[in-house]
Coordinates of C-alpha atoms and ligand atoms in Angstrom, one line a residue:
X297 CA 174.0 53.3 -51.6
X298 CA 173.8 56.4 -49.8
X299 CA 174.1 59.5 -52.0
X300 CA 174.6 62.3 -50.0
X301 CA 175.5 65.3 -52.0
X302 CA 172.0 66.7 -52.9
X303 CA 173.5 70.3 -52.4
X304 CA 175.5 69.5 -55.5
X305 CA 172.6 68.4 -57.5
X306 CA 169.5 66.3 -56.3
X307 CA 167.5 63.5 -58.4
X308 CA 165.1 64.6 -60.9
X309 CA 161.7 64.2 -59.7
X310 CA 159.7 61.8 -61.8
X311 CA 156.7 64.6 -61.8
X312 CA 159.6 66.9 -63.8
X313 CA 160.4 63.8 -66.1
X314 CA 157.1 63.4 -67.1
X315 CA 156.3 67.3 -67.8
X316 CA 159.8 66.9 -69.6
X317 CA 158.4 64.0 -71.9
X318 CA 155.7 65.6 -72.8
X319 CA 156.7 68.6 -73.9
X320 CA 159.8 67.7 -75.6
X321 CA 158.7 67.7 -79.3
X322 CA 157.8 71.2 -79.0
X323 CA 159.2 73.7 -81.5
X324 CA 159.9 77.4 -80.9
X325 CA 157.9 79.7 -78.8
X326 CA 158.7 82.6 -80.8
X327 CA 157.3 81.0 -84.1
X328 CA 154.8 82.7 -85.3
X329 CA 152.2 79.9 -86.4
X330 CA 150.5 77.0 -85.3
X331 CA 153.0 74.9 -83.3
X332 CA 154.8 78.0 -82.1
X333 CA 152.1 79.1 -80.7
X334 CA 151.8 76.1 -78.7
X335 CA 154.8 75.7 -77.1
X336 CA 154.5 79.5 -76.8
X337 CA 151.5 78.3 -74.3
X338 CA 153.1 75.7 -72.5
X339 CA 156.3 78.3 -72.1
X340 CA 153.9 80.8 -70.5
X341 CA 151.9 78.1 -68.5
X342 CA 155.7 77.4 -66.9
X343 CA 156.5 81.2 -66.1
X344 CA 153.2 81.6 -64.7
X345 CA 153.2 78.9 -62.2
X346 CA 157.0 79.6 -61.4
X347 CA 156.2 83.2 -61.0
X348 CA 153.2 82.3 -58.6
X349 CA 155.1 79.9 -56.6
X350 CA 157.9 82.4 -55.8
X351 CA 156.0 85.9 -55.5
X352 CA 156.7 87.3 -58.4
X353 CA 155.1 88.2 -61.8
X354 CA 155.3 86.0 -64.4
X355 CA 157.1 89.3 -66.7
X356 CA 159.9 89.1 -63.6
X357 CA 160.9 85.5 -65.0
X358 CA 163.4 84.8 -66.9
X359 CA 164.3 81.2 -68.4
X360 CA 168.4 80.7 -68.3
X361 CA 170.5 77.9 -69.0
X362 CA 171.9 77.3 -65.5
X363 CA 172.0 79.1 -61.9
X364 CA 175.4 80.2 -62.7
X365 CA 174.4 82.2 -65.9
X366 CA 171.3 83.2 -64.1
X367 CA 174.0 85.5 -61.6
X368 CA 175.9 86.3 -64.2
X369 CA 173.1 88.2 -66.2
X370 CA 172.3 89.6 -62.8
X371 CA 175.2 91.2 -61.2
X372 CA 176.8 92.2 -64.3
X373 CA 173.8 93.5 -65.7
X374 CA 172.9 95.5 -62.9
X375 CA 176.9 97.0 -62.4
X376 CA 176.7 97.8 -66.2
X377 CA 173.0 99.2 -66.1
X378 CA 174.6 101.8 -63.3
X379 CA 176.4 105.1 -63.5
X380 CA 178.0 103.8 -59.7
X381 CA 181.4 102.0 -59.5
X382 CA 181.2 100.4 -56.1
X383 CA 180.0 96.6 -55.2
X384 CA 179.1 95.5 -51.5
X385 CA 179.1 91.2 -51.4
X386 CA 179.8 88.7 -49.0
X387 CA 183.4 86.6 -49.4
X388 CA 181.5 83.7 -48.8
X389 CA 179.4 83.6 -52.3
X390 CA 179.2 80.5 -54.6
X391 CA 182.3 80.9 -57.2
X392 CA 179.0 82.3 -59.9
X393 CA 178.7 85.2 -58.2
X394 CA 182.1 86.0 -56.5
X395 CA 184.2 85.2 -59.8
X396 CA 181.6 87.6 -61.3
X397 CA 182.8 91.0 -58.7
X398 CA 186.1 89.9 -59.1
X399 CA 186.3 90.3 -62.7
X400 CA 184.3 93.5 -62.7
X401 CA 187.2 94.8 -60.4
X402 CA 189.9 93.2 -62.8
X403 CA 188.2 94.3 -66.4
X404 CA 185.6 97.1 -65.5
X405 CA 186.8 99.0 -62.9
X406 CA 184.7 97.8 -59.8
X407 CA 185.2 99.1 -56.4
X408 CA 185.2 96.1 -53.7
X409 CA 183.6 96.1 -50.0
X410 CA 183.2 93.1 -48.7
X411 CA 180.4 92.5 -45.6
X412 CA 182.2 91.4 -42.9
X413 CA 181.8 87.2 -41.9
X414 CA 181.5 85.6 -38.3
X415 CA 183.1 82.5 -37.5
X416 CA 179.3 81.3 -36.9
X417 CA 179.2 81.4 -40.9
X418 CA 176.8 84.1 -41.1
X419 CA 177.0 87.8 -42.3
X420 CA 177.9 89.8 -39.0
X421 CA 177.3 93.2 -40.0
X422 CA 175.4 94.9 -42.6
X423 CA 176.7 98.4 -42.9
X424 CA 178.9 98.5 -45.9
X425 CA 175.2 98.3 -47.6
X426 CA 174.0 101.6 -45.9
X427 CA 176.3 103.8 -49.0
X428 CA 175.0 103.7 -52.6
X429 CA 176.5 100.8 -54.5
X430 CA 175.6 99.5 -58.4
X431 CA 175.0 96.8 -56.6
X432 CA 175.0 94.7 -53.7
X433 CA 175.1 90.6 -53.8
X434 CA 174.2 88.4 -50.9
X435 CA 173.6 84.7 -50.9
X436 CA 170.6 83.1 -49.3
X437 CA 171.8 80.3 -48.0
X438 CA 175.3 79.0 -48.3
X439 CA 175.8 76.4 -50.4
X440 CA 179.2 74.8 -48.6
X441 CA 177.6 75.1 -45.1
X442 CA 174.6 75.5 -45.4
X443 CA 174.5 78.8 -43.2
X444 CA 171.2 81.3 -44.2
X445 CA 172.3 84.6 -44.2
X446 CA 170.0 87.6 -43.3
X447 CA 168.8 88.3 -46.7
X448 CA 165.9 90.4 -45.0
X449 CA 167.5 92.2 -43.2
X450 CA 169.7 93.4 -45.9
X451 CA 166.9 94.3 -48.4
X452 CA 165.7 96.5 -45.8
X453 CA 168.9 98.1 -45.5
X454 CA 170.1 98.5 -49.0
X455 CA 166.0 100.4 -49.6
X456 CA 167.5 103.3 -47.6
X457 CA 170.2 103.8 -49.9
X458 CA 168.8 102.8 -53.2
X459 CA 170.8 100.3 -53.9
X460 CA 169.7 97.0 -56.1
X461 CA 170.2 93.7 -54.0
X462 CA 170.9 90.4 -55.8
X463 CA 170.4 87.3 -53.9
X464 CA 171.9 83.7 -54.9
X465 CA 169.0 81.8 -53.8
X466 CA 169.9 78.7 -55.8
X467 CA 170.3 76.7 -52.1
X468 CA 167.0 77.9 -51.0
X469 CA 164.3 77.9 -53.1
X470 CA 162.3 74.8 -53.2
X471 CA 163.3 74.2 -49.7
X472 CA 162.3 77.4 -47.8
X473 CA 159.5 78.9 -48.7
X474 CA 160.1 82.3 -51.3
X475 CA 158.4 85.3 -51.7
X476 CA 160.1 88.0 -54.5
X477 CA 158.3 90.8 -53.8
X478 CA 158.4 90.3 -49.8
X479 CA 162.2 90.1 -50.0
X480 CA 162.1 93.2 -51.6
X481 CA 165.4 91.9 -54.2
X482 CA 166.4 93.7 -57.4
X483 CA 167.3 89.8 -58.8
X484 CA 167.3 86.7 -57.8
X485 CA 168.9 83.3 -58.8
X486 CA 167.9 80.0 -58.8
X487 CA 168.4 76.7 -60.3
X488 CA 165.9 74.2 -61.3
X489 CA 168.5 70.6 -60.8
X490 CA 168.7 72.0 -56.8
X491 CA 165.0 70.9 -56.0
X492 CA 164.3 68.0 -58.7
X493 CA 164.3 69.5 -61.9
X494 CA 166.2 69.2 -65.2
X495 CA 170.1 70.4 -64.9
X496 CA 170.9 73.1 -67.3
X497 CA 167.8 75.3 -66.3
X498 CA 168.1 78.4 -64.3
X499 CA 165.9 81.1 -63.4
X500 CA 166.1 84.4 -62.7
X501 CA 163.8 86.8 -61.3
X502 CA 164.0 90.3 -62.0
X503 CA 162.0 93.5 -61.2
X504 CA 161.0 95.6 -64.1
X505 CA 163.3 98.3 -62.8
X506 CA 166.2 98.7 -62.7
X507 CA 166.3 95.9 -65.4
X508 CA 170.4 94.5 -65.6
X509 CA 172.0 95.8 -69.1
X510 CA 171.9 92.9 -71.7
X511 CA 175.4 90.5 -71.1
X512 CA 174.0 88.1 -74.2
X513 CA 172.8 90.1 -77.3
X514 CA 171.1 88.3 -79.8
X515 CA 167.5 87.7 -80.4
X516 CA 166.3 89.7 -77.4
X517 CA 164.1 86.8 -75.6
X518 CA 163.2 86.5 -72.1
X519 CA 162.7 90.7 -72.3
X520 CA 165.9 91.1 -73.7
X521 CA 168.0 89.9 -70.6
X522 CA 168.9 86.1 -72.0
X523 CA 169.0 85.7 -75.7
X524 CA 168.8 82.1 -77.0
X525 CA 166.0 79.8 -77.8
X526 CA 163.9 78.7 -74.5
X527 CA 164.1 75.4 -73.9
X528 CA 160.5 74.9 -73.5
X529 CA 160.7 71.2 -71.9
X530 CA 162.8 72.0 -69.5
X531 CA 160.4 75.1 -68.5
X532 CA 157.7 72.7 -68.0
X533 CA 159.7 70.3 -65.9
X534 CA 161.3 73.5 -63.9
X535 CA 157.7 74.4 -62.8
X536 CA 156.2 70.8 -62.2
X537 CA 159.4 70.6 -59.9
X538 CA 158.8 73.4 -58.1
X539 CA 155.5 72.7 -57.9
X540 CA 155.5 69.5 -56.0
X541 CA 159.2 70.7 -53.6
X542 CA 156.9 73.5 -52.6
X543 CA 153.9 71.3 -52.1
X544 CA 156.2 68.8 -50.2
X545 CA 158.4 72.0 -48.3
X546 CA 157.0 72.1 -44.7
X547 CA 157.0 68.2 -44.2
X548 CA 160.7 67.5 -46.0
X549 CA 162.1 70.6 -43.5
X550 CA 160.8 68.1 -40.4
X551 CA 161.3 64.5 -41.8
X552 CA 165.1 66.0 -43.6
X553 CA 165.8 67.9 -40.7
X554 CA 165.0 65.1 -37.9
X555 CA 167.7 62.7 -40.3
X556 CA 170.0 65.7 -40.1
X557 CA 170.1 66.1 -36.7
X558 CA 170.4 62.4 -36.1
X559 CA 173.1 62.0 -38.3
X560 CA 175.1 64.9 -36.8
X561 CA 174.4 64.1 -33.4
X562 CA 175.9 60.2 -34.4
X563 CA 178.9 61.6 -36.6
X564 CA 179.8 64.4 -33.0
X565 CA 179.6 60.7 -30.6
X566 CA 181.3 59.0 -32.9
X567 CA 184.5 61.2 -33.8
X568 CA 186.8 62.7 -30.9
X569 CA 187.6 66.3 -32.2
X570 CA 184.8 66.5 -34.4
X571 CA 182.8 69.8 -34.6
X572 CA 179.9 71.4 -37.1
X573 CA 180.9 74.0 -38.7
X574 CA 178.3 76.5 -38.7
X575 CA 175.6 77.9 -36.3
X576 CA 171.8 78.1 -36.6
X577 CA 170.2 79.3 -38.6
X578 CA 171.4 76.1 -41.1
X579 CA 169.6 75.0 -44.1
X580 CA 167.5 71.6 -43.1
X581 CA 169.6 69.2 -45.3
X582 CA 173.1 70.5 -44.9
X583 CA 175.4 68.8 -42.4
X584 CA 178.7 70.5 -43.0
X585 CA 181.4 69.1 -40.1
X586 CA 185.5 69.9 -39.5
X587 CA 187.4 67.0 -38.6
X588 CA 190.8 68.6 -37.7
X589 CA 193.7 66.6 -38.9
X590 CA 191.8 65.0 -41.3
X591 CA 192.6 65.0 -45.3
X592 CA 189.4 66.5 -46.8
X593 CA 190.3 63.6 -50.1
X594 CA 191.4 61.1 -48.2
X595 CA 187.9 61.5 -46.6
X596 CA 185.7 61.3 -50.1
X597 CA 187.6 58.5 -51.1
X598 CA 187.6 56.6 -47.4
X599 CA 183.6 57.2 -47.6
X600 CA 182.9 56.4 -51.7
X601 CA 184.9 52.9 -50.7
X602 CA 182.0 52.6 -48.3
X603 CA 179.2 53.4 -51.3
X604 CA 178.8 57.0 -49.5
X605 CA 178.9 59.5 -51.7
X606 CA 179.8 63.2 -50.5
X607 CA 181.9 65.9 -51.0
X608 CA 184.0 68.6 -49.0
X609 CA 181.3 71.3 -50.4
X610 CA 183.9 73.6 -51.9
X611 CA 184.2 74.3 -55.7
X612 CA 186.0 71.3 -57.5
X613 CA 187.4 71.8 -60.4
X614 CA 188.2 68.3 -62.6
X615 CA 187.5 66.8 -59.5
X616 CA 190.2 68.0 -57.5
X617 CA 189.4 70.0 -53.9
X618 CA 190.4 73.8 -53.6
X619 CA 190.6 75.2 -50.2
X620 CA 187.1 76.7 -49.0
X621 CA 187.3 80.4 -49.6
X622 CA 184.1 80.0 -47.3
X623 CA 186.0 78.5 -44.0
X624 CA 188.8 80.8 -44.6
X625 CA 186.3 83.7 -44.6
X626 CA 185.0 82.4 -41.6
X627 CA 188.5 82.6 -40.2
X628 CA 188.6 78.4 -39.6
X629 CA 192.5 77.6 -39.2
X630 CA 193.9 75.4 -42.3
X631 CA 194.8 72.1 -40.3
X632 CA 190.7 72.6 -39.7
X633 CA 189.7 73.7 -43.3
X634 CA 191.6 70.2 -44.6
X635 CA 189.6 68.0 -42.7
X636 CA 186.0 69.6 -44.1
X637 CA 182.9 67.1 -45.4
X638 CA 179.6 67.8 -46.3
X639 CA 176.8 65.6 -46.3
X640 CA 173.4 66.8 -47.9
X641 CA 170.6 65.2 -47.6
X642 CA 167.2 65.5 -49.6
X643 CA 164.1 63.6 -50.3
X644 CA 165.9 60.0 -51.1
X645 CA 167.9 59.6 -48.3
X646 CA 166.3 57.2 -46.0
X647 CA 167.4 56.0 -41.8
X648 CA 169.3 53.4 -43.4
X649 CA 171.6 55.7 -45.2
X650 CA 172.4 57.6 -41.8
X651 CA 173.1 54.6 -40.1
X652 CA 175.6 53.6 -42.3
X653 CA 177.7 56.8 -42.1
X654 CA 177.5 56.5 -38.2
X655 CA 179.3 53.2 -38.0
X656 CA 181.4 53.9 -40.9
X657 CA 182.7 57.7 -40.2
X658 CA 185.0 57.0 -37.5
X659 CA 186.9 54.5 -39.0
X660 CA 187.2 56.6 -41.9
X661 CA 188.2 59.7 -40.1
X662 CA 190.7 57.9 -37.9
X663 CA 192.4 57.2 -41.4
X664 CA 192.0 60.1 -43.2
X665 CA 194.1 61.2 -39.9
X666 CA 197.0 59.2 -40.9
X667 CA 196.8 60.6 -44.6
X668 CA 196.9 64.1 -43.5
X669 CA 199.8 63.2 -41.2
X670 CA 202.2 63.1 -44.6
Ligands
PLP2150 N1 174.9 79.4 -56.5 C1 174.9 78.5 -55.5 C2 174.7 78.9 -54.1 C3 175.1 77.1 -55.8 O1 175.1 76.2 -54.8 C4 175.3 76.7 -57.2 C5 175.5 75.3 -57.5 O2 176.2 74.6 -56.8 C6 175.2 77.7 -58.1 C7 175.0 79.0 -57.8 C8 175.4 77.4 -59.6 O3 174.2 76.8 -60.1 P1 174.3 75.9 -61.5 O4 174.9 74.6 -61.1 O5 172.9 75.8 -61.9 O6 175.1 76.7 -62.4

């Protein structure tokens, strides 16, 4: 049964499971006794690996309860911790981070500029982050196509001006390899269910200064920033996953990427009309094609018929499609935005699995024609 959606979330490993187990009977980390001080151990044990894994310090990690809230605390934070009204980000942003500057322009007064988007699916000029801004959000990679965006290159850009940079690198890290301080990032997200751990876990780095105002108040944990009993389980099982994708990362970019490229070469022979949507530089397990024509549901259905799981990659709300805010940044035409599927693939998916969407996909596109004919 090929389950191709591992962009969406991705199996948990069984080393996370295991760390998960073990840990799950501990009590608070902020109790000031006995077992408190234990999981207080296994909580810093977690921080410091994560921390050392990414670049960062284990004081710049901060336990959250999903990759969403994670860019929430963030890019709030740092607009609200700032005497400046003006945002820079990129239209193409995950709905966690572009809901987010959209509501600061609605409720607090934010003012917009957007970095402009080739129809390559990458960031095509920089500029807008040359001006001081309270803050400036670019993704890593995107999530629908896959596309990495020059999160560098921006960094270096936005030190000129002073500006703080948050990046969504929920897409990335586990897969390519991270360093925080390199970047040079104010913030950054992540999600521990992306690269094998527990769902419900996020993390977020961030620099000692400037430190995001508070969005939760209440106990002050995690340095103030995310209020809440830690979940110190899922801690342990965030860092034994990111642990073993990082030990894993250099030979799952060749053996993902070599399926990829096999599967997008068959799905391009196989399909008249058929193109990938974005250009290099592509995350290794995205595979993100436009069939024009085609109906985007009629085209998850056609394939879960089949036992192929996938999705169009756009937000989905109670599991209906929205049109991709992404292709339309990109400026892809509607009859082409329709007919959009994404397959991810990640450390399950097996020949097998590819071979089976390469004699299926044509068939099913040739139908999900006739559905978007009505
Ligand atoms: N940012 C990106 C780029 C994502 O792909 C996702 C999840 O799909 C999120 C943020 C949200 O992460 P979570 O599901 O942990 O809230």
């Amino acid at each position: 049964m090929p389950y191709l959606d591992h962009a969406a979330t991705t199996p948990m490993r069984q080393c996370a499971i295991d760390a998960w187990v073990e840990h799950s009977a501990e009590l608070n980390p902020g109790g000031q006794y006995g077992s408190g001080r234990r999981a207080a151990a296994v909580l810093a044990e977690a921080r410091e690996e994560i921390a050392s894994l990414l670049g960062a310090d284990p004081v710049e990690v901060i336990f959250t309860g999903s990759g969403t809230e994670a860019n929430n605390i963030a890019v709030r934070g740092l607009f609200r911790a700032s005497p400046l009204e003006r945002v820079v980000s990129s239209p193409i942003e995950h709905p966690a981070v572009l809901e987010t500057v959209k509501s600061l322009a609605v409720t607090e007064g934010a003012d917009m500029s957007w970095l402009p988007v080739g129809g390559d699916g990458h960031v095509s000029d920089l500029s807008a982050l040359e001006s001081p801004a309270a803050v400036a959000c670019l993704m890593w990679a995107n999530n629908e196509t896959g596309a990495i965006q020059p999160v560098a290159e921006a960094a270096a850009r936005v030190a000129e001006s002073g500006t703080p940079l948050h990046v969504d690198a929920v897409q990335v890290v586990g897969k390519l390899s991270v360093d925080f301080h390199a970047l040079g990032a104010t913030t950054l997200a992540a999600s521990a269910h992306k690269f094998g751990g527990p769902r419900g876990t996020g993390i977020l780095l961030a620099r000692r200064s400037p430190t995001p105002a508070a969005v939760l108040t209440g106990g002050g944990q995690e340095r103030g920033l995310r209020s809440g009993t830690v979940d110190v389980a899922s801690a342990a099982a965030t860092a034994a996953a990111l642990r073993e994708a990082v030990a894993e990362s250099d030979r799952a970019r060749r053996e993902i990427g070599a399926l990829r490229d096999a599967l997008v070469a068959g799905v391009l022979a196989s399909v008249p009309g058929a193109r990938v949507t974005s250009a290099e530089p592509v995350l290794p397990g995205h595979a993100h094609f436009l069939f024009p024509g085609a109906n985007g549901d009629a085209l998850i259905m056609l394939l879960d018929s089949r036992g192929i799981e996938a999705s169009t990659g756009s937000a989905c709300a109670a599991g209906v499609n929205r049109s991709s805010h992404v292709l339309e940044a990109m400026g892809v035409p509607q009859r082409e935005a329709a007919g959009a599927l994404r397959l991810t693939l990640g450390r399950t998916t097996t020949t097998s699995d590819v071979e089976l969407v390469v004699r299926e996909i044509a068939v099913v596109v040739e139908r999900a024609r006739v559905a978007g004919m009505v």
